[in-house]
Short mmCIF file of C-alpha atoms in Angstrom, two decimals:
data_model
loop_
_atom_site.label_atom_id
_atom_site.label_comp_id
_atom_site.label_asym_id
_atom_site.label_seq_id
_atom_site.Cartn_x
_atom_site.Cartn_y
_atom_site.Cartn_z
CA MET G 31 -0.02 0.01 -0.37
CA LYS G 32 3.04 2.40 0.79
CA SER G 33 4.62 1.23 -2.68
CA PHE G 34 1.03 2.22 -4.08
CA PHE G 35 0.45 5.75 -2.75
CA ARG G 36 4.63 6.55 -3.06
CA ASN G 37 3.97 5.85 -7.01
CA PHE G 38 0.57 7.34 -7.41
CA GLY G 39 2.00 10.00 -9.62
CA TYR G 40 3.73 7.76 -11.57
CA TYR G 41 0.48 5.35 -12.27
CA LEU G 42 -1.54 8.87 -13.20
CA SER G 43 0.96 9.40 -15.50
CA GLU G 44 1.22 6.50 -17.30
CA THR G 45 -2.92 6.19 -17.09
CA TRP G 46 -2.55 9.19 -18.91
CA LYS G 47 -0.56 8.04 -21.85
CA ILE G 48 -2.32 4.86 -21.88
CA ILE G 49 -5.48 6.76 -22.61
CA ARG G 50 -3.83 9.47 -24.88
CA LEU G 51 -2.20 6.43 -27.01
CA ASN G 52 -5.52 5.44 -28.28
CA LEU G 53 -7.71 8.38 -27.37
CA ALA G 54 -10.48 8.40 -30.49
CA SER G 55 -10.83 4.13 -29.87
CA ASN G 56 -11.20 5.09 -25.82
CA ILE G 57 -13.35 8.56 -26.74
CA VAL G 58 -15.86 6.00 -28.91
CA SER G 59 -15.77 3.28 -25.96
CA VAL G 60 -16.46 5.59 -23.50
CA LEU G 61 -19.37 6.97 -25.51
CA GLY G 62 -20.46 3.67 -25.90
CA THR G 63 -20.81 2.84 -22.44
CA ALA G 64 -22.37 5.93 -21.72
CA LEU G 65 -25.20 5.47 -24.05
CA ILE G 66 -25.55 1.40 -22.77
CA LEU G 67 -25.32 3.11 -18.98
CA PHE G 68 -28.40 5.29 -20.24
CA LEU G 69 -30.18 2.58 -21.27
CA PHE G 70 -29.79 1.24 -18.50
CA GLY G 71 -30.58 3.96 -16.10
CA LEU G 72 -33.90 4.48 -18.28
CA VAL G 73 -35.15 0.59 -17.31
CA MET G 74 -34.00 1.10 -13.96
CA ALA G 75 -36.15 4.33 -13.63
CA GLY G 76 -39.14 3.20 -15.40
CA SER G 77 -38.60 0.20 -12.84
CA GLY G 78 -38.38 2.52 -9.78
CA ILE G 79 -41.88 4.50 -10.71
CA GLY G 80 -43.52 1.19 -11.40
CA SER G 81 -42.41 -0.19 -8.20
CA ARG G 82 -43.45 2.66 -6.45
CA LEU G 83 -46.88 2.59 -8.21
CA VAL G 84 -47.17 -1.28 -7.43
CA ALA G 85 -46.27 -0.38 -4.15
CA MET G 86 -48.89 2.31 -3.82
CA LEU G 87 -51.45 -0.38 -5.54
CA ASN G 88 -50.52 -3.01 -2.58
CA GLU G 89 -51.66 -0.45 0.12
CA GLU G 90 -54.82 -0.18 -1.44
CA ALA G 91 -55.39 -3.58 -2.00
CA GLU G 92 -58.88 -4.12 -0.45
CA ILE G 93 -61.71 -6.80 -0.63
CA SER G 94 -65.29 -6.23 0.45
CA ALA G 95 -67.26 -8.52 2.67
CA TYR G 96 -71.12 -8.40 2.74
CA PHE G 97 -73.47 -9.20 5.29
CA ASP G 98 -76.18 -11.81 5.92
CA GLU G 99 -79.66 -10.03 6.30
CA GLU G 100 -80.13 -10.96 9.38
CA VAL G 101 -76.83 -9.35 10.89
CA THR G 102 -77.26 -6.65 13.26
CA VAL G 103 -75.39 -3.54 13.11
CA LYS G 104 -73.42 -4.59 16.35
CA GLU G 105 -72.61 -8.01 15.18
CA ALA G 106 -71.59 -6.63 11.98
CA GLN G 107 -69.23 -4.06 13.98
CA ALA G 108 -68.06 -7.34 16.38
CA LEU G 109 -66.84 -9.22 12.65
CA VAL G 110 -65.31 -6.18 11.84
CA ASP G 111 -63.03 -6.13 14.99
CA TYR G 112 -62.28 -9.42 14.53
CA THR G 113 -61.43 -9.55 10.99
CA GLU G 114 -58.99 -6.80 12.13
CA LYS G 115 -56.93 -8.63 14.00
CA LEU G 116 -56.54 -11.58 11.38
CA ASP G 117 -52.86 -12.30 9.40
CA GLY G 118 -52.49 -10.79 6.77
CA VAL G 119 -55.56 -7.39 7.47
CA ARG G 120 -54.03 -4.20 7.35
CA SER G 121 -57.40 -2.84 8.61
CA ALA G 122 -61.01 -3.26 8.45
CA ARG G 123 -63.65 -0.83 8.67
CA LEU G 124 -67.24 -1.32 8.71
CA VAL G 125 -68.87 0.88 5.59
CA SER G 126 -72.51 2.01 6.74
CA GLU G 127 -75.23 1.93 4.43
CA GLU G 128 -75.62 5.55 4.57
CA GLU G 129 -71.69 5.90 3.71
CA ALA G 130 -71.74 3.42 0.80
CA ARG G 131 -74.37 5.37 -0.59
CA ASP G 132 -72.63 8.49 -0.86
CA ARG G 133 -69.69 6.52 -2.05
CA MET G 134 -71.82 5.85 -5.18
CA LYS G 135 -72.95 9.00 -5.33
CA GLU G 136 -69.08 10.66 -6.10
CA ILE G 137 -68.24 8.41 -8.11
CA LEU G 138 -71.66 9.22 -10.42
CA GLY G 139 -71.15 12.74 -10.12
CA GLU G 140 -73.78 14.11 -12.19
CA GLU G 141 -75.47 11.28 -13.01
CA ALA G 142 -76.24 10.40 -9.39
CA SER G 143 -79.42 11.83 -9.59
CA ILE G 144 -80.50 8.40 -10.70
CA LEU G 145 -80.20 7.44 -7.03
CA GLU G 146 -83.05 9.87 -6.48
CA LEU G 147 -85.50 7.23 -8.10
CA PHE G 148 -85.13 4.49 -5.02
CA GLU G 149 -87.57 5.27 -2.32
CA ASP G 150 -85.03 3.69 0.17
CA ASN G 151 -81.63 3.30 0.05
CA PRO G 152 -80.74 0.14 -1.92
CA PHE G 153 -77.21 -0.29 -0.66
CA GLU G 154 -76.08 -2.43 1.92
CA ALA G 155 -73.86 -1.68 4.96
CA TYR G 156 -70.21 -4.08 4.21
CA MET G 157 -66.54 -4.48 5.70
CA GLU G 158 -64.10 -2.79 3.88
CA ILE G 159 -61.17 -4.51 4.57
CA ARG G 160 -57.40 -3.50 3.57
CA ILE G 161 -55.21 -6.21 2.85
CA TYR G 162 -51.60 -7.43 2.37
CA MET G 163 -51.18 -8.38 -0.93
CA ASP G 164 -49.54 -11.62 -0.60
CA SER G 165 -52.51 -12.95 2.26
CA MET G 166 -55.59 -12.58 -0.08
CA GLU G 167 -56.31 -16.37 -0.47
CA ALA G 168 -55.94 -16.97 3.26
CA VAL G 169 -57.84 -13.98 4.37
CA MET G 170 -60.60 -14.35 1.52
CA LYS G 171 -60.83 -17.91 2.73
CA ARG G 172 -60.72 -16.95 6.63
CA VAL G 173 -63.35 -14.16 6.13
CA GLN G 174 -65.62 -16.11 3.67
CA ASP G 175 -66.06 -19.03 6.28
CA LEU G 176 -66.74 -16.56 9.20
CA GLU G 177 -70.57 -16.89 10.54
CA GLY G 178 -73.15 -13.59 9.47
CA ILE G 179 -70.57 -13.24 6.23
CA SER G 180 -72.97 -13.60 3.13
CA TYR G 181 -70.27 -13.07 0.49
CA VAL G 182 -66.85 -11.70 0.12
CA ARG G 183 -65.89 -9.58 -3.32
CA ASP G 184 -62.80 -8.89 -4.51
CA ASN G 185 -60.58 -6.94 -6.81
CA ARG G 186 -57.98 -9.55 -7.77
CA GLU G 187 -58.10 -9.23 -11.44
CA VAL G 188 -56.77 -6.13 -11.05
CA LEU G 189 -54.40 -6.79 -8.35
CA ASP G 190 -53.24 -9.94 -10.70
CA GLN G 191 -53.05 -7.53 -13.92
CA VAL G 192 -50.20 -5.03 -11.63
CA GLU G 193 -48.89 -8.29 -10.32
CA ARG G 194 -47.90 -9.68 -13.60
CA LEU G 195 -46.50 -5.90 -14.94
CA THR G 196 -44.40 -5.42 -11.69
CA GLY G 197 -42.79 -9.18 -12.47
CA ALA G 198 -42.78 -7.91 -16.08
CA LEU G 199 -41.03 -4.64 -14.64
CA ARG G 200 -38.57 -6.62 -12.78
CA ILE G 201 -37.63 -9.42 -15.13
CA MET G 202 -36.44 -6.76 -17.43
CA GLY G 203 -34.69 -4.71 -15.20
CA LEU G 204 -32.73 -7.57 -14.17
CA LEU G 205 -32.41 -8.48 -18.28
CA MET G 206 -31.37 -5.23 -18.65
CA THR G 207 -28.41 -5.29 -15.83
CA LEU G 208 -27.22 -8.42 -17.36
CA ALA G 209 -27.06 -7.47 -20.73
CA VAL G 210 -25.19 -3.56 -19.93
CA GLY G 211 -22.97 -5.84 -17.08
CA PHE G 212 -22.33 -7.81 -20.24
CA THR G 213 -21.62 -5.14 -22.94
CA THR G 214 -19.86 -2.53 -20.70
CA PHE G 215 -17.43 -5.46 -19.42
CA ILE G 216 -16.53 -6.73 -22.58
CA ILE G 217 -16.16 -2.98 -24.10
CA ILE G 218 -13.73 -2.29 -20.59
CA SER G 219 -12.02 -5.49 -21.13
CA HIS G 220 -11.47 -5.13 -24.58
CA MET G 221 -10.09 -1.50 -23.73
CA ILE G 222 -7.53 -2.55 -21.42
CA ARG G 223 -6.61 -5.35 -23.85
CA GLN G 224 -5.98 -2.82 -26.84
CA GLY G 225 -4.15 -0.99 -24.67
CA ILE G 226 -1.75 -3.81 -23.17
CA TYR G 227 -1.18 -4.90 -26.39
CA ASN G 228 0.00 -1.12 -27.59
CA ASN G 229 2.11 -0.95 -24.59
CA ARG G 230 3.56 -4.37 -25.24
CA GLU G 231 7.01 -3.63 -25.48
CA GLN G 232 6.91 -1.39 -22.46
CA ILE G 233 5.11 -4.43 -20.15
CA ASN G 234 7.93 -6.57 -21.42
CA THR G 235 10.77 -4.41 -20.95
CA LEU G 236 9.68 -3.86 -17.11
CA ARG G 237 9.00 -7.29 -16.35
CA LEU G 238 12.77 -8.12 -17.58
CA LEU G 239 13.50 -5.50 -14.88
CA GLY G 240 11.58 -7.58 -12.34
CA ALA G 241 8.17 -5.37 -11.90
CA PRO G 242 5.66 -7.01 -10.08
CA ASN G 243 2.41 -7.57 -11.92
CA GLY G 244 0.71 -5.33 -9.62
CA PHE G 245 3.34 -2.56 -10.52
CA ILE G 246 2.74 -3.19 -14.26
CA GLY G 247 -1.27 -3.98 -13.93
CA ILE G 248 -2.70 -0.66 -11.60
CA PRO G 249 -2.26 1.59 -14.44
CA TYR G 250 -4.50 -0.23 -16.75
CA VAL G 251 -6.83 -0.92 -14.29
CA ILE G 252 -7.10 3.16 -13.45
CA ALA G 253 -7.66 4.27 -16.91
CA GLY G 254 -10.22 1.62 -16.98
CA LEU G 255 -11.99 2.51 -13.95
CA LEU G 256 -11.65 6.43 -15.27
CA LEU G 257 -13.17 5.32 -18.32
CA THR G 258 -16.25 3.73 -17.07
CA ILE G 259 -16.94 6.51 -14.71
CA VAL G 260 -16.98 9.02 -17.28
CA GLY G 261 -18.91 7.22 -19.35
CA GLY G 262 -21.45 6.80 -16.12
CA ALA G 263 -21.58 10.13 -15.77
CA LEU G 264 -22.57 11.70 -18.58
CA ALA G 265 -25.11 8.30 -18.43
CA SER G 266 -26.24 10.15 -15.24
CA LEU G 267 -26.16 13.61 -16.73
CA GLY G 268 -28.40 12.13 -19.88
CA ILE G 269 -31.01 10.80 -17.58
CA SER G 270 -30.67 13.39 -15.19
CA VAL G 271 -31.86 16.31 -17.67
CA LEU G 272 -34.30 13.53 -19.35
CA ILE G 273 -36.18 13.02 -15.80
CA VAL G 274 -36.60 16.64 -15.11
CA LYS G 275 -38.06 16.95 -18.66
CA ALA G 276 -40.64 13.89 -18.46
CA TYR G 277 -41.38 15.19 -14.60
CA SER G 278 -42.33 18.53 -15.82
CA GLY G 279 -44.49 16.93 -18.90
CA MET G 280 -46.03 14.07 -16.52
CA GLN G 281 -47.21 16.13 -14.01
CA GLY G 282 -49.24 18.58 -16.05
CA THR G 283 -50.77 15.32 -18.54
CA LEU G 284 -50.61 12.37 -16.09
CA PRO G 285 -51.38 14.05 -13.00
CA PHE G 286 -52.88 10.57 -11.14
CA ILE G 287 -49.70 8.67 -11.49
CA PRO G 288 -48.25 8.38 -8.29
CA LEU G 289 -44.70 9.29 -9.15
CA PRO G 290 -41.62 9.32 -6.66
CA PRO G 291 -40.10 12.65 -5.88
CA ARG G 292 -37.86 14.09 -8.52
CA THR G 293 -34.64 14.47 -6.45
CA GLU G 294 -35.50 10.89 -4.69
CA LEU G 295 -35.55 9.00 -8.41
CA THR G 296 -32.67 11.00 -9.75
CA GLY G 297 -29.78 10.70 -6.77
CA TYR G 298 -31.15 7.03 -6.57
CA ILE G 299 -30.19 6.41 -10.46
CA ASN G 300 -27.11 8.47 -10.69
CA LEU G 301 -26.11 6.68 -7.50
CA LEU G 302 -26.79 2.98 -9.03
CA ILE G 303 -25.41 4.33 -12.65
CA ILE G 304 -21.93 5.54 -10.72
CA SER G 305 -21.58 2.36 -8.69
CA VAL G 306 -22.23 -0.03 -11.66
CA SER G 307 -20.08 1.79 -13.90
CA PHE G 308 -17.35 1.50 -10.69
CA LEU G 309 -17.83 -2.04 -10.24
CA LEU G 310 -17.91 -2.83 -13.65
CA GLY G 311 -14.67 -0.75 -14.81
CA PHE G 312 -12.99 -2.45 -11.71
CA PHE G 313 -13.86 -6.13 -12.85
CA GLY G 314 -13.35 -5.54 -16.74
CA SER G 315 -9.97 -3.82 -16.02
CA LEU G 316 -8.81 -6.88 -14.07
CA PHE G 317 -10.37 -9.33 -16.59
CA GLY G 318 -8.36 -7.23 -19.36
CA LEU G 319 -5.03 -7.54 -17.68
CA SER G 320 -5.17 -11.25 -17.45
CA SER G 321 -4.19 -11.06 -21.02
CA ILE G 322 -0.27 -9.76 -19.42
CA ARG G 323 1.70 -13.76 -19.76
CA ASN G 324 1.70 -14.73 -16.38
CA ASP G 325 4.99 -17.38 -16.40
CA GLY G 326 7.70 -14.82 -15.77
CA SER G 327 9.69 -15.30 -18.78
CA GLY G 328 9.36 -11.83 -19.72
CA ARG G 329 9.24 -13.10 -23.25
CA MET T 606 26.48 -15.65 -7.11
CA ILE T 607 26.09 -17.58 -10.40
CA GLU T 608 26.48 -21.36 -10.02
CA ALA T 609 26.23 -23.51 -12.84
CA ARG T 610 26.29 -27.33 -12.80
CA GLN T 611 25.92 -29.36 -15.85
CA VAL T 612 23.81 -26.63 -17.11
CA THR T 613 21.98 -27.48 -21.17
CA LEU T 614 19.64 -25.58 -22.60
CA GLN T 615 17.64 -26.54 -25.65
CA TYR T 616 15.70 -24.57 -27.29
CA GLN T 617 11.72 -26.21 -28.40
CA ASP T 618 12.95 -26.47 -31.91
CA ASP T 619 15.72 -28.87 -30.97
CA THR T 620 18.43 -26.47 -31.19
CA LEU T 621 21.04 -27.04 -28.72
CA ALA T 622 22.17 -23.95 -27.39
CA LEU T 623 24.69 -24.05 -24.34
CA GLN T 624 25.81 -27.95 -23.48
CA ASP T 625 27.18 -28.99 -20.23
CA VAL T 626 28.23 -25.57 -18.71
CA ASN T 627 29.83 -25.70 -15.75
CA LEU T 628 30.70 -22.31 -14.38
CA SER T 629 30.83 -19.98 -10.60
CA ILE T 630 31.16 -16.10 -10.88
CA LYS T 631 31.60 -14.42 -7.42
CA PRO T 632 30.65 -11.35 -6.01
CA GLY T 633 33.57 -8.46 -7.93
CA ASP T 634 34.16 -10.55 -10.85
CA LEU T 635 34.33 -9.17 -14.09
CA VAL T 636 33.28 -11.73 -16.85
CA TYR T 637 33.87 -11.49 -20.53
CA ILE T 638 31.34 -13.81 -22.60
CA THR T 639 33.19 -13.80 -26.46
CA GLY T 640 32.30 -15.99 -29.62
CA PRO T 641 30.92 -15.67 -32.88
CA SER T 642 27.38 -14.47 -33.52
CA GLY T 643 24.86 -17.83 -32.89
CA SER T 644 27.40 -19.41 -30.33
CA GLY T 645 24.84 -18.93 -27.36
CA LYS T 646 26.29 -15.76 -25.35
CA THR T 647 22.78 -14.46 -25.27
CA SER T 648 21.25 -17.31 -24.58
CA LEU T 649 23.69 -17.83 -21.23
CA LEU T 650 22.53 -14.32 -20.45
CA LYS T 651 19.18 -15.05 -20.90
CA LEU T 652 19.47 -18.29 -18.49
CA PHE T 653 21.05 -15.76 -15.78
CA MET T 654 18.08 -14.10 -15.80
CA GLY T 655 15.81 -16.62 -16.31
CA ILE T 656 14.21 -15.58 -19.69
CA GLU T 657 14.89 -19.04 -20.35
CA TYR T 658 15.35 -22.43 -18.05
CA PRO T 659 17.73 -25.32 -18.28
CA THR T 660 16.56 -27.99 -20.25
CA SER T 661 18.81 -29.84 -17.62
CA GLY T 662 21.38 -29.10 -15.16
CA ILE T 663 21.07 -27.04 -12.14
CA LEU T 664 21.41 -23.27 -12.07
CA THR T 665 21.30 -20.93 -8.95
CA VAL T 666 21.64 -17.05 -9.47
CA MET T 667 21.95 -15.21 -6.21
CA GLY T 668 20.65 -18.01 -4.09
CA GLN T 669 17.61 -18.45 -6.62
CA THR T 670 17.15 -21.74 -9.02
CA VAL T 671 16.69 -20.60 -12.36
CA LYS T 672 13.74 -23.15 -13.22
CA LYS T 673 9.92 -23.58 -14.78
CA GLY T 674 7.82 -22.41 -11.96
CA GLU T 675 9.95 -20.28 -9.81
CA THR T 676 8.01 -17.02 -11.12
CA ALA T 677 7.89 -15.05 -7.95
CA GLY T 678 11.49 -15.62 -7.30
CA ILE T 679 12.82 -14.75 -10.59
CA ARG T 680 11.09 -11.43 -10.82
CA ARG T 681 12.69 -11.20 -7.21
CA LEU T 682 16.18 -11.96 -8.77
CA ARG T 683 15.62 -9.80 -11.99
CA ARG T 684 15.49 -6.82 -9.73
CA SER T 685 18.92 -7.43 -7.93
CA ILE T 686 20.27 -7.80 -11.51
CA GLY T 687 21.50 -4.35 -13.87
CA PRO T 688 20.58 -5.79 -17.64
CA VAL T 689 21.73 -4.02 -20.73
CA PHE T 690 19.99 -5.27 -23.78
CA GLN T 691 21.54 -5.63 -27.10
CA GLU T 692 18.23 -3.37 -28.43
CA PHE T 693 18.26 -1.12 -25.16
CA LYS T 694 14.40 -1.68 -24.35
CA LEU T 695 14.33 1.46 -23.56
CA ILE T 696 10.39 2.63 -23.24
CA LYS T 697 9.45 5.22 -25.89
CA GLY T 698 7.91 8.97 -25.33
CA ARG T 699 9.46 8.85 -22.04
CA THR T 700 12.54 11.20 -21.12
CA VAL T 701 15.86 10.21 -20.62
CA MET T 702 15.42 10.39 -16.86
CA GLU T 703 11.99 8.88 -16.61
CA ASN T 704 13.52 5.98 -18.15
CA VAL T 705 16.16 5.59 -15.78
CA MET T 706 13.98 6.14 -12.56
CA THR T 707 11.08 3.69 -13.97
CA GLY T 708 13.71 0.71 -13.37
CA MET T 709 13.92 1.89 -9.56
CA ARG T 710 10.48 2.40 -8.91
CA PHE T 711 9.19 -1.37 -8.02
CA LEU T 712 12.21 -1.70 -5.63
CA GLY T 713 10.71 0.28 -2.56
CA MET T 714 13.00 3.11 -2.72
CA ARG T 715 12.10 6.69 -1.69
CA LYS T 716 11.30 9.14 -4.64
CA LYS T 717 13.71 11.80 -3.58
CA ASP T 718 16.76 8.41 -3.39
CA ILE T 719 15.41 7.19 -7.25
CA ARG T 720 15.69 10.81 -8.32
CA GLU T 721 19.14 11.37 -7.06
CA ALA T 722 20.29 7.38 -8.08
CA ALA T 723 18.91 8.53 -11.43
CA ALA T 724 21.05 11.71 -11.69
CA TYR T 725 23.60 9.94 -10.52
CA ALA T 726 23.98 7.44 -12.91
CA LEU T 727 23.42 9.43 -16.02
CA ASP T 728 26.29 11.93 -14.61
CA ARG T 729 28.36 8.86 -14.48
CA VAL T 730 27.67 7.72 -18.15
CA GLY T 731 27.95 11.54 -19.34
CA LEU T 732 24.23 12.36 -20.05
CA GLY T 733 23.65 14.36 -17.20
CA HIS T 734 22.68 17.09 -19.75
CA LYS T 735 20.14 14.72 -21.86
CA LYS T 736 17.76 14.03 -19.02
CA THR T 737 14.67 15.95 -20.56
CA SER T 738 15.15 14.58 -23.94
CA LEU T 739 13.13 11.89 -25.18
CA VAL T 740 14.63 8.51 -25.93
CA GLU T 741 13.96 8.47 -29.67
CA ASN T 742 16.10 11.43 -29.81
CA LEU T 743 19.15 10.12 -29.22
CA SER T 744 21.96 8.61 -31.08
CA TRP T 745 22.77 5.28 -30.84
CA GLY T 746 25.52 5.73 -28.73
CA GLU T 747 23.73 7.59 -26.06
CA ALA T 748 21.00 5.34 -26.28
CA GLN T 749 23.15 2.39 -25.08
CA ARG T 750 24.35 4.72 -22.06
CA VAL T 751 21.23 5.41 -21.13
CA ALA T 752 20.53 1.10 -21.14
CA ILE T 753 23.44 1.37 -18.81
CA ALA T 754 22.34 3.91 -16.50
CA ARG T 755 18.96 2.35 -16.06
CA ALA T 756 20.76 -0.37 -14.91
CA VAL T 757 23.35 0.78 -12.93
CA ALA T 758 20.53 3.19 -10.90
CA ARG T 759 19.54 0.43 -9.54
CA LYS T 760 22.73 -0.70 -7.21
CA PRO T 761 22.44 -4.34 -9.00
CA SER T 762 24.75 -7.23 -7.38
CA ILE T 763 25.13 -8.28 -11.11
CA ILE T 764 25.68 -6.30 -14.38
CA LEU T 765 24.67 -8.38 -17.45
CA ALA T 766 25.57 -6.23 -20.59
CA ASP T 767 24.10 -7.88 -23.98
CA GLU T 768 26.52 -7.12 -26.75
CA PRO T 769 26.67 -3.47 -25.55
CA THR T 770 29.26 -1.76 -28.17
CA GLY T 771 27.29 -3.75 -31.35
CA ASN T 772 26.64 -0.57 -34.01
CA LEU T 773 29.28 1.87 -32.12
CA ASP T 774 31.97 3.19 -33.87
CA HIS T 775 35.32 2.03 -31.89
CA ASP T 776 35.48 5.04 -29.57
CA ASN T 777 32.19 5.07 -28.91
CA ALA T 778 32.87 1.32 -27.90
CA VAL T 779 35.77 1.82 -26.08
CA ASN T 780 34.08 4.57 -23.95
CA ILE T 781 31.10 1.96 -23.21
CA MET T 782 33.49 -0.94 -22.44
CA GLU T 783 35.00 1.85 -19.76
CA ILE T 784 32.05 2.68 -18.86
CA LEU T 785 30.38 -0.79 -17.84
CA LYS T 786 33.96 -1.80 -16.42
CA SER T 787 34.15 0.85 -13.99
CA PHE T 788 30.99 -0.20 -12.43
CA ARG T 789 32.34 -3.11 -10.96
CA ASP T 790 33.08 -3.41 -7.74
CA SER T 791 33.35 -5.55 -4.33
CA ASN T 792 29.65 -6.40 -4.65
CA THR T 793 28.97 -6.09 -8.20
CA ALA T 794 29.82 -8.54 -10.61
CA VAL T 795 29.77 -7.04 -14.11
CA ILE T 796 29.46 -9.77 -17.20
CA ILE T 797 29.88 -8.54 -20.54
CA THR T 798 29.01 -10.41 -24.14
CA THR T 799 30.91 -9.57 -27.36
CA HIS T 800 31.85 -10.97 -30.54
CA ALA T 801 34.51 -8.37 -30.98
CA THR T 802 37.33 -9.46 -29.30
CA HIS T 803 39.52 -6.31 -29.63
CA LEU T 804 37.44 -4.80 -27.18
CA ILE T 805 38.26 -6.72 -24.20
CA GLY T 806 40.06 -5.11 -21.98
CA GLN T 807 43.42 -7.04 -20.31
CA GLU T 808 42.53 -7.16 -16.79
CA ALA T 809 44.62 -9.55 -15.12
CA ASP T 810 42.00 -11.15 -12.59
CA ALA T 811 39.44 -11.22 -15.47
CA MET T 812 37.55 -14.45 -16.23
CA TYR T 813 37.18 -14.76 -20.14
CA ILE T 814 34.87 -17.28 -21.12
CA ARG T 815 34.51 -18.39 -25.05
CA ILE T 816 31.59 -20.08 -26.90
CA ASP T 817 31.37 -22.07 -29.52
CA ASN T 818 28.50 -23.99 -30.52
CA GLY T 819 27.27 -23.88 -27.26
CA HIS T 820 30.81 -25.22 -25.72
CA LEU T 821 32.19 -23.03 -23.32
CA THR T 822 36.16 -22.87 -22.65
CA ILE T 823 36.51 -20.93 -19.29
CA ASN T 824 40.04 -19.04 -18.57
CA ARG T 825 40.36 -17.37 -15.60
CA ARG T 826 43.87 -15.11 -15.38
CA ALA T 827 44.03 -14.38 -11.51
#
């Protein structure tokens, strides 16, 4: 470690020479890496927004349980109290006949006058149960089996669709991560191999003088790291600009989509891209370095 | 320092480069290795540096056995050798000073000591005024002297110079030989190969090795 810091200036100067030796090719590699990481950031931002949407919908997941006709309000409340204590239930509350009618009025809006045609309130009281998504089956069965419950209605179709969408987004994110990882890894390791090939005479001389592999390889690892991080920084910049533009556009036209706070999303994506580029740069460079022969002969 | 017992070197194409080499080189020795081109002079130096391994026999250099699988040990061994290659092997795009310093950066020396040792070595070979010149702008003789400075600045136990006077005019060749010999001391052996026998000194205590078709004839005057 002492030797690393002692030679740090030399390593940086060698790194610059390695980059400069093949400048045009390295710039193209950086732009390629930036583009790939930009696409990665885009998918991860979509996945982040999607996950938040799903989480919110999951929180909203609820079922409705209707009572037998002979159940009194007191008995209905007892059933609600019992249900609230069941595993997988977030909360349960009794929706009275009046509240049910008011909700329908709200949904119908201008058409609500149709309800005036009914002499009596046509709505029944029911139990509104907010549940955890993964406990839906069990909760429904338990509630259905309760004495005094006539039937249970769920919004499973919507929830299933949301689940499928979430799954698809997760798989897409995973595939994109793998694709980005593999492509960037190949670009960086190829870039390092190219650098090693261009400097093969120098490397050979250093080996003949007894230089350890670490001493020879460090400038190449720094070069790989630096170029990938620059690619990552460009991608982050692009994503940040895009998110700002997308937010200002979406908030006007699609106000009902529950977007995460812009700074939170940008911070998360930028951190992700820089971390990924750091890791890929480091391991890609190490992989590229393996092309230095290791038989000690220096031939 | 260097001990060879019945060492043979045969290349993969079956060329027998060296046969039945037995020799012992001590600290402070001055060794001239002569012979016609292709006789095995460079092959012998390659064995000393661990660039080639003996096909049979035992070779130890500075206590390190030279054989396949001794990668780390051979790397360490090379750090105590000051090689002067036939084709110099200077690093292009770097200055004279940078080239000399590069050979010391991984020896655990302090920056200040590296700089001082490089400057001193360059002064010794008469290139103190060319420190900032790029090596590709040097004449053949100057490049040879930079290679010598890089080799000696490391304060090696063995200086190995392979045909250091090749392609040099007579005056420059004599000058290079004198410079190389001047680095010999009680701890440092200097081994020089050359096919130009007229450049060999007549030191009373030198060792003279003649190689013909891989066979060594050793004559120690002292």
